[in-house]
Coordinates of C-alpha atoms in Angstrom, one line a residue:
M1 CA 14.1 31.9 -151.7
K2 CA 12.7 35.1 -150.2
I3 CA 11.9 38.0 -152.4
L4 CA 12.1 41.1 -150.3
K5 CA 10.2 44.2 -151.4
A6 CA 13.1 46.5 -150.6
I7 CA 14.1 48.4 -153.7
A8 CA 11.1 50.1 -155.0
A9 CA 9.7 48.0 -152.2
A10 CA 14.5 39.1 -146.2
A11 CA 14.5 34.8 -144.5
S12 CA 15.5 32.1 -147.0
L13 CA 14.4 30.7 -150.4
L14 CA 13.2 32.9 -153.4
A15 CA 9.7 32.9 -151.8
V16 CA 7.5 34.3 -154.4
T17 CA 5.6 37.4 -154.0
S18 CA 4.5 39.4 -157.0
V19 CA 7.2 41.8 -158.0
P20 CA 5.7 45.3 -158.9
A21 CA 6.0 46.2 -162.5
L22 CA 8.1 49.3 -161.7
G23 CA 9.6 48.0 -158.5
Q24 CA 12.7 46.1 -157.6
S25 CA 13.3 43.7 -154.7
L26 CA 16.1 42.0 -153.0
I27 CA 16.5 38.3 -152.8
R28 CA 17.7 36.1 -150.0
D29 CA 18.5 32.6 -151.1
T30 CA 21.1 30.4 -149.5
E31 CA 21.9 28.3 -152.6
I32 CA 22.4 31.4 -154.8
E33 CA 24.3 33.4 -152.2
H34 CA 26.7 30.5 -151.6
M35 CA 27.4 30.1 -155.3
M36 CA 28.0 33.8 -155.7
R37 CA 30.3 33.8 -152.7
E38 CA 32.2 30.9 -154.2
Y39 CA 32.7 33.0 -157.3
S40 CA 33.5 36.3 -155.6
D41 CA 35.7 35.3 -152.6
P42 CA 38.8 34.2 -154.5
L43 CA 38.5 37.5 -156.5
L44 CA 38.2 39.6 -153.4
D45 CA 41.3 37.9 -152.0
A46 CA 43.2 38.7 -155.2
A47 CA 41.9 42.3 -155.0
G48 CA 43.3 42.7 -151.5
L49 CA 39.8 43.2 -150.1
E50 CA 38.5 41.6 -146.9
R51 CA 35.7 39.1 -147.7
A52 CA 33.7 40.1 -144.7
D53 CA 33.8 43.8 -145.6
V54 CA 32.2 43.3 -149.1
S55 CA 28.5 42.7 -149.1
L56 CA 26.9 41.0 -152.0
Y57 CA 23.2 41.7 -152.8
L58 CA 20.9 40.0 -155.3
V59 CA 18.3 42.2 -157.0
A60 CA 15.2 40.5 -158.4
D61 CA 15.3 42.2 -161.7
Q62 CA 15.7 40.5 -165.1
S63 CA 17.4 43.5 -166.7
L64 CA 21.1 43.2 -167.2
N65 CA 22.9 45.1 -164.5
A66 CA 25.6 44.9 -161.8
F67 CA 27.0 47.8 -159.8
V68 CA 28.9 48.9 -156.7
T69 CA 27.5 51.6 -154.4
G70 CA 27.7 52.8 -150.8
G71 CA 31.3 51.7 -150.3
Q72 CA 31.9 48.0 -150.6
N73 CA 28.4 46.7 -151.7
I74 CA 28.2 44.7 -154.9
F75 CA 24.7 44.4 -156.5
L76 CA 23.9 41.7 -159.0
H77 CA 20.6 41.7 -160.9
T78 CA 19.2 38.2 -161.4
G79 CA 19.1 39.1 -165.1
I80 CA 22.9 39.1 -165.3
I81 CA 23.0 35.7 -163.7
V82 CA 20.4 34.2 -166.0
E83 CA 22.1 35.7 -169.1
A84 CA 25.6 34.3 -168.3
N85 CA 26.6 31.5 -170.7
T86 CA 29.3 30.2 -168.3
P87 CA 30.4 30.7 -164.7
N88 CA 33.5 32.4 -166.0
Q89 CA 31.5 35.1 -167.6
L90 CA 29.8 35.9 -164.3
K91 CA 33.1 35.8 -162.5
G92 CA 34.4 38.3 -165.0
V93 CA 31.6 40.7 -164.2
I94 CA 32.2 40.2 -160.4
A95 CA 35.9 40.8 -160.9
H96 CA 35.2 44.0 -162.8
E97 CA 33.0 45.3 -159.9
A98 CA 35.6 44.3 -157.4
A99 CA 38.1 46.3 -159.4
H100 CA 35.8 49.4 -159.0
I101 CA 35.9 48.9 -155.3
S102 CA 39.6 48.3 -155.0
G103 CA 40.2 51.3 -157.3
A104 CA 37.9 53.5 -155.2
H105 CA 36.3 54.7 -158.4
L106 CA 33.1 55.9 -156.8
A107 CA 35.1 57.9 -154.2
R108 CA 36.9 59.7 -157.1
S109 CA 33.8 60.7 -158.9
G110 CA 33.8 64.2 -157.4
D111 CA 32.8 65.9 -154.2
G112 CA 29.6 67.3 -155.9
M113 CA 28.4 63.9 -156.8
A114 CA 29.3 62.6 -153.4
A115 CA 27.3 65.3 -151.7
A116 CA 24.3 64.7 -153.9
A117 CA 24.4 61.0 -153.1
V118 CA 24.3 61.4 -149.4
P119 CA 20.5 61.4 -149.0
M120 CA 20.1 58.5 -151.4
Y121 CA 22.8 56.5 -149.6
V122 CA 21.2 57.1 -146.2
S123 CA 17.8 55.9 -147.3
M124 CA 19.2 53.0 -149.3
G125 CA 21.5 52.0 -146.4
L126 CA 18.6 51.9 -143.9
G127 CA 16.4 50.2 -146.5
L128 CA 19.0 47.5 -147.1
L129 CA 19.3 46.9 -143.4
A130 CA 15.5 46.4 -143.3
A131 CA 15.4 44.2 -146.3
M132 CA 18.2 41.9 -145.4
A133 CA 16.7 41.6 -141.9
G134 CA 13.3 40.5 -143.2
E135 CA 11.4 43.7 -142.8
G136 CA 9.9 44.2 -146.3
G137 CA 7.5 46.9 -145.2
A138 CA 10.1 49.1 -143.6
A139 CA 12.4 48.6 -146.6
S140 CA 9.7 49.7 -149.0
A141 CA 9.2 53.0 -147.1
L142 CA 12.9 53.7 -146.8
I143 CA 14.0 52.8 -150.3
G144 CA 10.9 53.7 -152.2
S145 CA 10.2 53.5 -155.9
S146 CA 12.2 52.2 -158.8
Q147 CA 12.5 55.8 -160.0
Q148 CA 14.4 56.6 -156.9
F149 CA 16.6 53.5 -157.4
G150 CA 17.1 54.6 -161.0
A151 CA 18.9 57.7 -159.7
L152 CA 21.9 55.4 -159.5
S153 CA 22.2 55.8 -163.2
W154 CA 24.3 58.9 -162.7
L155 CA 27.0 56.7 -161.2
T156 CA 28.6 56.3 -164.5
Y157 CA 32.3 55.4 -164.7
S158 CA 34.6 57.2 -167.0
R159 CA 36.2 55.3 -169.8
A160 CA 39.6 55.6 -168.0
Q161 CA 38.0 54.0 -164.9
E162 CA 36.5 51.3 -167.1
A163 CA 39.8 50.5 -168.7
S164 CA 41.5 50.4 -165.3
A165 CA 38.8 48.1 -163.9
D166 CA 39.1 45.8 -167.0
Q167 CA 42.8 45.4 -166.4
A168 CA 42.5 44.9 -162.7
A169 CA 39.7 42.4 -163.2
L170 CA 41.9 40.3 -165.5
A171 CA 44.7 40.5 -162.9
F172 CA 42.4 39.2 -160.2
L173 CA 41.1 36.4 -162.4
E174 CA 44.7 35.4 -163.4
Q175 CA 45.9 35.6 -159.8
S176 CA 43.1 33.3 -158.7
G177 CA 44.0 30.8 -161.5
Q178 CA 41.1 31.6 -163.8
S179 CA 40.8 32.8 -167.4
G180 CA 39.7 36.3 -168.2
I181 CA 38.0 35.1 -171.4
G182 CA 34.6 35.2 -169.7
L183 CA 34.7 38.9 -169.3
V184 CA 35.7 39.3 -173.0
E185 CA 32.9 37.0 -174.0
F186 CA 30.4 38.8 -171.9
F187 CA 31.3 42.2 -173.5
E188 CA 31.3 40.6 -177.0
K189 CA 27.9 39.1 -176.4
F190 CA 26.4 42.6 -175.9
R191 CA 28.7 44.5 -178.3
Y192 CA 25.6 45.8 -180.1
Q193 CA 24.8 48.0 -177.1
E194 CA 27.7 50.3 -178.2
V195 CA 25.6 51.7 -181.1
M196 CA 22.3 52.0 -179.2
S197 CA 21.1 55.2 -177.7
N198 CA 21.7 55.5 -174.0
A199 CA 18.0 55.2 -173.2
R200 CA 17.8 51.9 -175.0
R201 CA 20.9 50.3 -173.5
F202 CA 20.8 47.8 -170.6
P203 CA 21.4 49.5 -167.3
Y204 CA 24.8 47.9 -167.0
F205 CA 26.1 49.5 -170.2
R206 CA 24.7 52.9 -169.3
S207 CA 27.0 53.0 -166.3
H208 CA 29.8 50.9 -167.9
P209 CA 30.5 52.5 -171.3
L210 CA 31.3 49.8 -173.9
S211 CA 33.5 50.2 -177.0
S212 CA 35.0 47.9 -179.6
D213 CA 38.5 49.2 -178.9
R214 CA 38.1 48.3 -175.2
I215 CA 37.0 44.8 -176.1
A216 CA 39.9 44.4 -178.5
A217 CA 42.4 45.5 -175.9
L218 CA 40.9 43.1 -173.4
R219 CA 41.1 40.1 -175.7
E220 CA 44.7 40.9 -176.7
R221 CA 45.8 40.7 -173.0
V222 CA 43.6 37.7 -172.1
E223 CA 45.0 35.6 -175.0
T224 CA 48.5 36.0 -173.8
A225 CA 47.7 35.2 -170.1
E226 CA 49.0 32.0 -168.4
H227 CA 45.5 30.8 -167.5
F228 CA 43.8 31.7 -170.8
E229 CA 42.8 28.2 -171.6
V230 CA 41.4 27.3 -168.1
T231 CA 37.7 26.5 -168.5
D232 CA 34.8 25.9 -166.2
T233 CA 34.2 22.3 -165.2
P234 CA 31.1 20.5 -166.4
E235 CA 29.9 20.5 -162.7
E236 CA 30.3 24.2 -162.4
V237 CA 28.3 24.8 -165.6
A238 CA 25.6 22.4 -164.4
N239 CA 25.3 24.2 -161.1
L240 CA 24.9 27.5 -162.9
R241 CA 22.2 26.1 -165.0
R242 CA 20.2 24.9 -162.0
I243 CA 20.3 28.3 -160.3
Q244 CA 19.4 30.0 -163.5
A245 CA 16.3 27.7 -163.8
K246 CA 15.5 28.4 -160.1
I247 CA 15.6 32.1 -160.7
Y248 CA 13.5 31.8 -163.8
G249 CA 11.0 29.6 -162.0
F250 CA 10.6 32.2 -159.2
L251 CA 10.6 35.4 -161.1
V252 CA 8.8 34.6 -164.3
E253 CA 5.1 33.9 -164.8
P254 CA 4.4 30.1 -164.8
E255 CA 3.2 30.0 -168.4
F256 CA 6.6 31.3 -169.7
V257 CA 8.4 28.9 -167.4
F258 CA 6.5 26.0 -168.9
F259 CA 7.3 27.3 -172.4
R260 CA 11.0 27.5 -171.7
Y261 CA 11.1 24.3 -169.7
P262 CA 8.4 22.0 -171.3
E263 CA 7.5 18.7 -169.7
T264 CA 9.4 16.9 -172.5
D265 CA 12.6 18.3 -170.9
Q266 CA 13.4 16.0 -168.0
S267 CA 16.8 17.6 -167.2
L268 CA 17.4 18.6 -163.6
P269 CA 17.2 22.3 -164.2
A270 CA 13.9 22.0 -166.1
R271 CA 12.3 20.0 -163.3
Y272 CA 13.7 22.5 -160.8
A273 CA 12.1 25.4 -162.7
R274 CA 8.8 23.5 -163.2
A275 CA 8.6 22.6 -159.5
V276 CA 8.6 26.2 -158.6
A277 CA 6.3 27.2 -161.4
Y278 CA 3.7 24.6 -160.4
Y279 CA 3.9 25.7 -156.8
H280 CA 3.3 29.3 -157.9
D281 CA 0.4 28.2 -160.0
A282 CA -1.2 26.5 -157.0
R283 CA -0.7 23.1 -158.6
L284 CA 0.7 21.5 -155.5
D285 CA 0.4 17.9 -156.6
E286 CA 2.4 18.5 -159.7
A287 CA 4.9 20.6 -157.8
R288 CA 5.3 17.7 -155.3
E289 CA 5.9 15.3 -158.1
E290 CA 8.7 17.4 -159.6
I291 CA 10.5 18.2 -156.3
E292 CA 10.2 14.6 -155.1
S293 CA 11.9 13.5 -158.3
L294 CA 14.7 15.9 -157.6
I295 CA 15.1 14.7 -154.0
A296 CA 15.2 11.1 -155.2
E297 CA 18.0 12.0 -157.6
E298 CA 19.9 14.1 -155.0
P299 CA 18.8 13.1 -151.5
E300 CA 21.7 15.0 -150.0
N301 CA 20.9 18.3 -151.6
P302 CA 19.7 20.7 -148.8
Y303 CA 18.2 23.2 -151.3
F304 CA 15.7 20.7 -152.7
Q305 CA 14.7 19.8 -149.1
E306 CA 14.4 23.6 -148.4
L307 CA 12.2 24.2 -151.4
Y308 CA 9.9 21.3 -150.5
G309 CA 9.6 22.6 -147.0
Q310 CA 8.8 26.1 -148.3
M311 CA 6.1 24.8 -150.7
L312 CA 4.4 22.8 -147.9
F313 CA 4.6 25.6 -145.3
E314 CA 3.2 28.3 -147.6
S315 CA 0.5 25.9 -148.9
G316 CA -0.8 25.5 -145.4
Y317 CA 1.0 22.3 -144.3
P318 CA 3.5 23.6 -141.6
E319 CA 3.7 20.4 -139.7
E320 CA 4.6 18.4 -142.8
S321 CA 7.1 21.0 -143.8
I322 CA 9.1 20.6 -140.7
T323 CA 10.5 17.2 -141.9
Y324 CA 12.0 18.8 -145.0
H325 CA 13.2 22.0 -143.3
A326 CA 14.9 19.9 -140.6
R327 CA 16.6 17.8 -143.3
S328 CA 17.9 20.9 -145.0
V329 CA 19.4 22.1 -141.7
E330 CA 21.0 18.7 -141.1
L331 CA 22.6 18.8 -144.6
E332 CA 23.6 22.5 -144.3
P333 CA 24.0 23.3 -140.6
T334 CA 25.9 26.6 -141.0
A335 CA 23.2 28.3 -143.1
P336 CA 21.3 30.7 -140.8
L337 CA 18.4 31.1 -143.2
L338 CA 17.6 27.4 -143.3
R339 CA 17.5 27.3 -139.5
I340 CA 15.2 30.3 -139.4
N341 CA 12.9 28.5 -141.9
L342 CA 12.7 25.5 -139.6
A343 CA 12.1 27.6 -136.5
V344 CA 9.3 29.5 -138.2
A345 CA 7.6 26.3 -139.1
M346 CA 8.0 25.0 -135.5
I347 CA 6.6 28.2 -134.1
A348 CA 3.6 28.1 -136.5
I349 CA 2.6 24.7 -135.1
E350 CA 2.1 26.2 -131.6
D351 CA 3.2 23.0 -130.0
P352 CA 5.0 23.8 -126.7
R353 CA 7.2 20.7 -127.2
L354 CA 8.8 22.4 -130.3
T355 CA 9.4 25.8 -128.7
E356 CA 12.7 24.9 -127.1
E357 CA 14.0 23.5 -130.3
A358 CA 12.8 26.5 -132.3
E359 CA 14.7 28.8 -129.8
R360 CA 17.9 26.7 -130.2
H361 CA 17.8 27.0 -134.0
L362 CA 17.1 30.8 -133.9
R363 CA 20.0 31.3 -131.5
V364 CA 22.4 29.4 -133.7
A365 CA 21.2 31.4 -136.8
L366 CA 21.6 34.7 -134.9
D367 CA 25.1 33.8 -133.8
I368 CA 26.0 33.4 -137.4
E369 CA 23.9 36.3 -138.8
P370 CA 23.4 38.7 -135.8
D371 CA 21.8 41.4 -137.9
N372 CA 18.9 39.3 -139.1
A373 CA 15.9 41.2 -137.6
F374 CA 13.4 38.6 -138.8
G375 CA 15.2 36.0 -136.7
W376 CA 15.1 38.4 -133.7
Y377 CA 11.4 38.9 -134.2
Q378 CA 10.8 35.2 -134.2
L379 CA 12.8 34.8 -131.1
S380 CA 10.7 37.5 -129.4
I381 CA 7.6 35.3 -130.2
V382 CA 9.2 32.3 -128.5
H383 CA 10.1 34.3 -125.4
E384 CA 6.6 35.8 -125.2
R385 CA 5.1 32.3 -125.4
N386 CA 7.4 31.2 -122.6
G387 CA 6.4 34.1 -120.4
D388 CA 9.9 35.6 -120.6
T389 CA 8.7 39.2 -121.1
G390 CA 12.1 40.8 -120.4
L391 CA 13.8 38.5 -123.0
A392 CA 11.0 39.1 -125.5
R393 CA 11.5 42.9 -125.2
L394 CA 15.3 42.5 -125.5
A395 CA 14.7 40.5 -128.8
V396 CA 12.5 43.4 -130.1
A397 CA 15.3 45.8 -129.1
E398 CA 17.8 43.6 -131.1
Q399 CA 15.4 43.6 -134.1
S400 CA 15.0 47.4 -134.0
F401 CA 18.8 47.9 -133.6
A402 CA 19.4 45.6 -136.6
L403 CA 17.0 47.7 -138.6
G404 CA 18.7 51.0 -137.6
N405 CA 15.6 52.1 -135.7
T406 CA 17.6 53.4 -132.7
A407 CA 14.7 55.1 -131.0
R408 CA 12.7 51.9 -130.9
A409 CA 15.7 49.9 -129.9
R410 CA 16.4 52.3 -127.0
Q411 CA 12.8 52.1 -125.9
F412 CA 12.6 48.3 -125.8
A413 CA 16.1 47.9 -124.3
M414 CA 15.0 50.2 -121.4
R415 CA 11.9 48.1 -120.9
A416 CA 13.8 44.9 -121.1
R417 CA 16.5 46.0 -118.6
D418 CA 13.8 46.8 -116.0
Q419 CA 12.6 43.2 -116.2
L420 CA 15.9 41.4 -116.4
D421 CA 18.0 40.3 -113.5
H422 CA 20.8 42.8 -112.8
G423 CA 24.2 41.6 -113.9
T424 CA 23.0 38.8 -116.2
P425 CA 24.3 38.6 -119.8
A426 CA 20.9 39.7 -121.1
W427 CA 20.9 42.7 -118.7
F428 CA 24.3 43.7 -120.0
R429 CA 23.2 43.3 -123.6
A430 CA 20.2 45.5 -123.0
S431 CA 22.5 48.1 -121.4
E432 CA 24.8 48.0 -124.4
I433 CA 22.0 48.6 -126.8
L434 CA 20.7 51.4 -124.6
A435 CA 24.2 53.0 -124.6
V436 CA 24.9 52.8 -128.3
S437 CA 21.4 53.9 -129.3
M438 CA 21.4 57.1 -127.2
P439 CA 20.9 60.2 -129.4
T440 CA 23.8 62.5 -129.9
E441 CA 23.6 66.1 -128.8
E442 CA 23.1 67.1 -132.4
E443 CA 20.2 64.7 -132.8
R444 CA 18.6 66.1 -129.6
R445 CA 19.0 69.6 -130.9
R446 CA 17.3 68.6 -134.2
E447 CA 14.5 67.0 -132.3
R448 CA 13.9 70.1 -130.1
R449 CA 13.9 72.2 -133.2
R450 CA 11.4 69.9 -134.9
R451 CA 9.1 70.1 -131.9
N452 CA 9.3 73.8 -131.7

């Protein structure tokens, strides 16, 4: 898991860096992303939304929140994942947010609001590009502090929009063969928020007004629905428990992890959380013992292999980490973040024999996730080591383009094209980046005014 200092501050596992007290960060984690996509994709289909058009972001924040912004972007705080009692509750929340998208509720909030949001969306959009691409520093500068991020609190839906989203969410759940009871249970669990002052409410209930009448109306409709009695399978519940433990292990101080998951608890989620906590507490031997017990229990689990590889790599054992990263890729070959992990470990060894294989993994990863700037940066290192300066500069141009830094993309694409053979695929790609990153006449006028 990688924690990306992007909001108030992206390539694979919740890699732990300290989260600022007032800051928020994005998370990249293949296991959690896959599970959230498993939850959301059937609901997006039911909502008539294109899966590829809806982006799902994980925010490393233990407060309760989920929201939609900037078009078709759904944000889930890790707190809302950890607090869910069942997968169905979490699916209910996602269905509700999908309903806000399909109902274009943000677009209907008024022209004045939309105009006021433009600067925030521009900065956030660029920051998200930077974060998801692995450029934490650039993301921090673009998105800034939690106070700026808190400006999203004005995106409050009307009660009419909330009621509409409730009904649409139930329809999406029903159409996908699932019960809507989870959404009702989620609201009932936090019914007390209704009587609290706005300042004391969870962020979710500040932007999503809650009322007893609304909950009663929801329950009445849910209990008459065809799929009311459909429940989560034991396997689905168990999978949720393990990612909750994983999140807790990465985002909470080790002492609290050990309190919640004491050594007397030998369940899989408890060992998962403790493995991470021991690793964060620089107790590598104990972390190894826990993760090895997990791998022994589920040798075909790519995420346990990934975690072991991350632990070893970040503890100064890159060569040993390769075995586990390679196994994770073998078990989950379509996950770009796992391949980038493996390539990074291979590059760190500085063994020329591994360079070709590292390049292969990076190219596969970038074919799947072409906007991953961290992957392009790693590829530039490989090309530079191979003496392919033109390709190295092209990779930097790709990195810059993925980050939305068109000036830098244009600069490196021009340099790359001068060193690449005319008419080759790489030369044409450099020409494409150069063409699409050229400033518009308006941008040129602004630059002239700035200089004058």
